XYZ file of C-alpha atoms in Angstrom:
397
model
C 102.633 23.631 168.315
C 106.276 24.045 166.656
C 104.389 23.737 163.178
C 101.967 26.713 164.349
C 105.117 28.625 165.448
C 106.519 28.147 162.213
C 103.708 29.259 160.191
C 103.316 32.417 162.638
C 106.898 33.227 161.981
C 106.294 32.945 158.112
C 103.345 35.205 158.441
C 105.143 37.461 160.525
C 108.059 37.890 157.948
C 105.557 38.163 155.283
C 104.006 41.086 156.974
C 107.400 42.802 157.615
C 108.435 42.350 154.076
C 104.912 43.730 153.166
C 105.442 46.775 155.427
C 109.002 47.195 153.965
C 107.460 47.328 150.392
C 104.926 49.710 151.541
C 107.549 52.207 153.121
C 109.402 51.886 149.709
C 106.233 52.832 147.971
C 105.386 55.645 150.153
C 109.134 56.867 149.528
C 108.975 56.710 146.069
C 105.386 58.449 145.909
C 106.900 61.220 148.169
C 109.999 61.641 146.023
C 107.779 61.961 142.637
C 105.635 64.870 144.033
C 104.935 67.815 141.649
C 105.557 67.505 137.985
C 108.458 66.394 135.916
C 110.114 67.502 132.956
C 109.930 65.736 129.435
C 111.982 66.586 126.650
C 111.738 70.102 127.477
C 111.419 72.165 130.659
C 107.836 73.501 130.623
C 107.510 76.909 132.353
C 103.976 78.337 132.585
C 103.235 82.099 132.363
C 100.143 83.155 134.453
C 99.828 86.651 133.030
C 97.560 89.907 132.922
C 97.565 90.335 129.133
C 94.250 91.994 128.912
C 92.050 93.957 131.610
C 93.201 96.787 133.772
C 96.717 95.772 134.521
C 97.499 94.456 130.854
C 100.170 97.073 130.607
C 102.579 95.261 133.169
C 101.450 91.931 132.016
C 102.562 92.652 128.352
C 105.877 94.131 129.699
C 106.419 91.121 131.703
C 105.589 88.809 128.992
C 108.302 90.651 126.952
C 111.023 89.943 129.806
C 110.012 86.496 129.816
C 110.362 85.778 126.154
C 113.578 87.506 126.043
C 115.027 85.456 128.750
C 113.798 82.235 127.420
C 115.135 83.286 123.865
C 118.409 83.761 125.436
C 118.618 80.550 127.515
C 117.528 78.398 124.689
C 120.080 79.766 122.342
C 122.708 78.705 124.593
C 121.331 75.348 124.808
C 118.909 75.459 127.336
C 119.046 74.798 131.202
C 121.679 72.457 132.567
C 119.946 69.546 134.519
C 122.398 67.175 135.691
C 124.718 66.116 132.896
C 122.640 67.294 129.863
C 120.953 70.469 128.868
C 117.001 70.831 128.346
C 115.433 73.951 126.635
C 112.441 75.889 127.982
C 109.234 75.508 126.472
C 106.924 78.435 127.506
C 103.239 77.892 128.188
C 101.340 81.337 128.088
C 97.918 82.016 129.409
C 95.811 85.059 129.889
C 94.253 85.561 133.369
C 92.670 88.645 132.278
C 93.259 90.555 135.387
C 90.800 88.413 136.736
C 91.263 86.475 140.238
C 88.806 83.711 139.239
C 90.490 83.415 136.023
C 94.063 83.558 137.407
C 92.849 80.539 139.685
C 91.695 78.617 136.668
C 94.725 79.552 134.706
C 96.837 78.051 137.441
C 95.061 74.814 137.489
C 95.334 74.117 133.697
C 98.901 75.316 133.888
C 99.909 72.768 136.635
C 97.355 69.923 135.575
C 96.872 69.940 131.930
C 99.831 71.569 130.817
C 102.294 69.664 133.574
C 104.708 72.835 133.922
C 107.427 72.646 136.399
C 107.224 76.277 137.563
C 105.177 79.320 136.893
C 106.132 83.369 136.271
C 103.290 85.552 137.442
C 100.685 86.714 138.238
C 101.696 90.324 137.952
C 99.279 91.574 140.727
C 99.035 90.276 144.082
C 95.340 89.694 144.143
C 95.558 87.336 140.926
C 98.498 85.843 142.350
C 96.904 84.977 145.574
C 93.976 83.687 144.105
C 96.410 81.185 142.239
C 98.117 80.114 145.494
C 95.905 77.126 146.154
C 96.000 75.264 142.851
C 100.054 75.998 143.001
C 100.374 74.561 146.315
C 97.918 71.381 145.730
C 100.362 70.559 142.550
C 103.375 71.347 144.481
C 104.672 73.532 141.661
C 106.407 77.020 142.614
C 105.480 80.396 140.979
C 107.611 83.307 141.010
C 105.634 86.702 140.650
C 107.603 89.469 139.337
C 105.635 92.217 140.909
C 103.058 90.904 143.761
C 104.013 93.481 146.434
C 101.799 92.890 149.436
C 103.698 91.976 152.384
C 101.673 88.565 153.114
C 101.555 87.511 149.945
C 104.115 84.809 150.238
C 102.856 83.738 153.817
C 99.918 81.707 155.044
C 97.200 83.144 157.378
C 99.099 81.519 160.178
C 102.292 83.285 159.256
C 103.907 80.240 157.961
C 105.576 80.393 154.615
C 103.800 79.469 151.540
C 106.405 76.753 150.413
C 105.847 77.080 146.787
C 105.258 80.984 146.633
C 108.029 83.332 145.794
C 108.485 86.881 144.201
C 111.390 88.822 142.321
C 110.225 92.208 143.833
C 110.472 93.524 147.460
C 107.386 93.989 149.470
C 105.313 97.187 150.185
C 106.188 97.624 153.785
C 109.836 97.995 152.525
C 108.870 100.444 149.691
C 106.698 102.541 151.538
C 109.183 102.898 154.393
C 112.105 103.503 151.926
C 109.579 106.527 150.402
C 109.153 108.199 154.105
C 112.799 107.957 154.858
C 113.330 109.715 151.353
C 110.922 112.243 152.068
C 112.300 113.356 155.299
C 115.993 112.984 154.684
C 116.538 113.995 151.088
C 113.446 116.298 150.314
C 113.433 117.848 154.065
C 109.404 117.527 153.960
C 108.016 118.212 157.408
C 104.362 118.480 156.106
C 102.815 115.712 153.771
C 99.738 115.191 152.253
C 98.772 111.792 151.375
C 96.679 110.330 148.274
C 95.771 106.599 148.464
C 94.602 104.255 145.852
C 92.206 102.443 148.300
C 90.778 100.328 145.812
C 93.506 97.467 146.421
C 95.741 96.257 148.972
C 98.413 97.633 146.886
C 97.762 101.308 147.968
C 96.707 100.960 151.426
C 99.783 98.918 152.231
C 102.001 101.325 150.938
C 100.347 104.219 152.788
C 100.367 102.152 155.943
C 103.929 101.679 155.622
C 104.798 105.231 154.816
C 102.760 106.404 157.806
C 104.515 104.036 160.144
C 107.953 105.400 159.121
C 107.323 109.044 158.559
C 108.404 111.098 161.206
C 106.728 114.666 160.192
C 103.193 115.883 160.180
C 100.469 114.090 157.755
C 98.325 117.458 157.192
C 95.969 115.774 154.921
C 95.188 111.845 153.993
C 92.708 111.301 150.968
C 91.566 108.411 148.973
C 90.483 107.805 145.477
C 89.617 104.533 143.467
C 90.984 102.802 140.434
C 89.503 104.351 137.353
C 88.927 107.902 138.592
C 89.640 110.784 136.446
C 88.798 114.131 138.380
C 91.071 114.783 141.118
C 90.429 118.535 141.173
C 88.355 118.694 144.319
C 91.030 117.076 146.443
C 93.762 119.189 144.884
C 92.000 122.453 145.175
C 91.828 121.421 149.192
C 95.424 120.744 149.147
C 96.358 123.938 147.366
C 95.203 125.948 150.533
C 97.429 123.917 152.722
C 100.980 124.377 153.653
C 102.650 121.206 152.406
C 106.025 120.173 151.592
C 105.322 117.225 149.352
C 102.482 114.904 148.384
C 102.874 111.015 148.949
C 100.514 109.320 146.234
C 101.339 105.429 145.990
C 99.487 104.056 142.863
C 99.380 102.918 139.356
C 100.514 105.322 136.413
C 97.060 105.470 135.152
C 95.638 107.557 138.189
C 99.026 109.082 139.379
C 99.611 110.386 135.845
C 96.376 112.447 136.151
C 97.120 113.331 139.686
C 100.421 114.726 138.308
C 98.983 116.570 135.754
C 95.969 118.224 137.492
C 97.997 119.203 140.485
C 100.548 121.207 138.267
C 97.861 122.689 136.290
C 96.269 123.759 139.561
C 99.469 125.392 140.860
C 100.795 122.973 143.048
C 104.593 122.561 142.656
C 105.455 120.290 145.772
C 107.394 117.112 144.998
C 105.213 114.232 144.409
C 106.379 110.836 145.593
C 105.317 107.508 144.691
C 105.774 103.806 143.786
C 106.827 101.671 141.551
C 103.265 101.565 139.967
C 104.672 104.669 138.416
C 107.749 103.313 136.827
C 106.180 103.504 133.258
C 106.785 105.963 130.200
C 103.054 106.214 130.310
C 103.046 108.325 133.257
C 104.540 111.213 131.682
C 102.662 110.777 128.373
C 99.445 110.975 130.880
C 100.744 113.897 132.965
C 102.354 115.650 130.075
C 106.268 116.092 130.205
C 106.524 119.441 131.464
C 104.112 118.519 134.416
C 106.251 115.285 135.018
C 108.926 117.551 136.876
C 109.902 117.332 140.767
C 108.175 113.818 140.686
C 109.875 110.808 142.444
C 108.931 107.006 142.698
C 110.641 103.675 144.317
C 111.677 101.273 141.725
C 113.637 97.734 141.918
C 115.146 98.670 138.440
C 116.737 101.937 137.188
C 118.228 102.401 133.763
C 120.567 104.702 135.232
C 121.507 102.952 138.216
C 122.354 99.871 136.104
C 125.210 101.253 134.114
C 127.539 99.699 136.324
C 125.578 96.423 136.333
C 127.207 94.177 133.505
C 124.112 91.721 133.431
C 121.719 94.824 133.214
C 123.512 96.503 130.493
C 123.328 93.553 128.224
C 119.688 93.035 129.102
C 118.973 96.398 128.206
C 120.913 96.291 124.775
C 119.183 92.882 124.135
C 115.842 94.739 125.001
C 116.445 97.426 122.803
C 117.450 95.167 119.798
C 114.113 93.004 120.305
C 111.585 95.728 121.015
C 112.974 99.042 119.824
C 112.481 100.632 123.367
C 114.136 101.060 126.666
C 113.428 98.340 128.944
C 110.922 99.041 131.424
C 111.122 97.838 135.353
C 108.513 95.113 134.825
C 110.350 93.462 131.983
C 113.390 93.544 134.161
C 111.617 91.753 136.864
C 110.002 89.238 134.791
C 113.348 88.535 133.172
C 115.019 87.896 136.311
C 112.185 85.558 137.348
C 112.931 83.272 134.607
C 116.814 83.184 135.457
C 115.870 82.482 139.065
C 114.241 79.337 138.346
C 116.854 78.665 135.992
C 119.449 78.972 138.850
C 117.114 76.908 141.156
C 117.151 74.191 138.611
C 120.944 74.055 138.127
C 121.414 74.266 141.801
C 119.229 71.254 142.722
C 120.489 69.322 139.349
C 116.730 68.658 138.850
C 113.755 70.016 137.213
C 111.450 68.378 139.267
C 108.870 71.219 140.698
C 109.404 70.336 144.420
C 112.979 70.503 143.720
C 112.691 73.934 141.759
C 110.894 75.113 144.934
C 113.764 73.947 147.092
C 116.335 75.661 145.144
C 114.630 78.939 144.927
C 114.403 78.894 148.661
C 117.847 78.514 148.902
C 118.829 81.296 146.469
C 121.729 83.563 147.425
C 123.667 86.235 145.967
C 121.989 85.671 142.663
C 123.322 88.183 140.303
C 120.219 89.854 138.248
C 119.336 92.579 136.045
C 117.845 94.277 138.853
C 120.436 93.596 141.405
C 121.971 90.949 143.588
C 119.068 89.107 145.113
C 118.968 86.533 148.358
C 115.694 84.845 149.166
C 115.037 85.238 152.721
C 112.810 82.737 155.023
C 109.560 84.355 154.134
C 110.396 83.823 150.132
C 111.103 87.664 149.794
C 114.101 89.104 147.998
C 116.547 91.058 149.922
C 117.890 93.430 147.402
C 118.677 97.201 146.768
C 116.177 99.769 145.794
C 116.210 102.878 143.832
C 114.224 106.013 143.766
C 114.094 107.658 140.290
C 113.578 111.386 139.836
C 111.875 112.608 136.674
C 112.228 116.215 135.316
C 110.372 116.908 132.007
C 108.976 113.255 131.587
C 112.530 111.903 132.037
C 114.765 110.484 134.553
C 117.289 112.858 135.476
C 118.563 111.523 138.767
C 118.686 108.063 140.856
C 118.908 107.660 144.654
C 120.128 104.597 145.698
C 118.835 103.171 149.027
C 119.694 99.996 150.943
């Protein structure tokens, strides 16, 4: 009997040891989740470099490359007691949701990046989320503005998804307040790009906040060229302003055709208009009394030392004034850098933890704090165009 008891105790002891070792193995496996850096810190770029959103993607790529060049010139990112340089892995998602998902898989599984900047658009970014989440690798989109982008269907936050720009609901509400308080517009016409969540989301937020009368609400599609029928109908209505959220390619034509039709009312839009191509399409003289919300203004940044240095570096590198989307992408890289240095680790899970804790980050586009839903809390500006040039900036908090 005693012999049996001793054997039983020995087996129990061995079992307990096995469980302990299993626990250690589990803990080790948990801590090694995600991707880890090698000699360099690999950061992926999942970006629209061709297709309909290539204009935004190229600007963002320039901002990303400028940030990486500056960081590497200073020795890289401090990880613990050493510095590691950044190695960029740039892939084109071709403004395709399917390709964006495929690019995400390549970056996290084949290239073993520890973080990703991009995509630029909400739809492409959303398509990439499952592969980013499965690999436990964070992404920072410079410009995905849909309110639900960082959220799961249940309403819980997407652990690995962040952005450097504000949401459409904030942007649309700000435009409505500006139209009411600054422009004193009591009667507004709305022209919405309903081919994407971008335009419809902005319009929804605007309507919710606006306290005046919406006398007309019309829609258009991406790629439309002729807006004369809509504008002719508006000309015979008494309107104080037009709210037209969308991208510069269509809004530029709307501005041009509105002015040619004799409509002189202010035209107010969104950050998709924050591009010099808007005035090129509309014609400089037509691009007057035009306003749009933007997270970055060259005039407003005159008192921001970080922005001033960025603008000088951008001008020296690319020979032109830095656009909004380059500034946001530049900040996205530095947000990842700040997260790595805060956590003292370039493990992808740790980077996500660091991004979630980011507070009072001093960037080109202002001071940013990431909230519980992985959105940035930051100021917003409204730029006014006169003869195609920014003539005034309104800062709104």
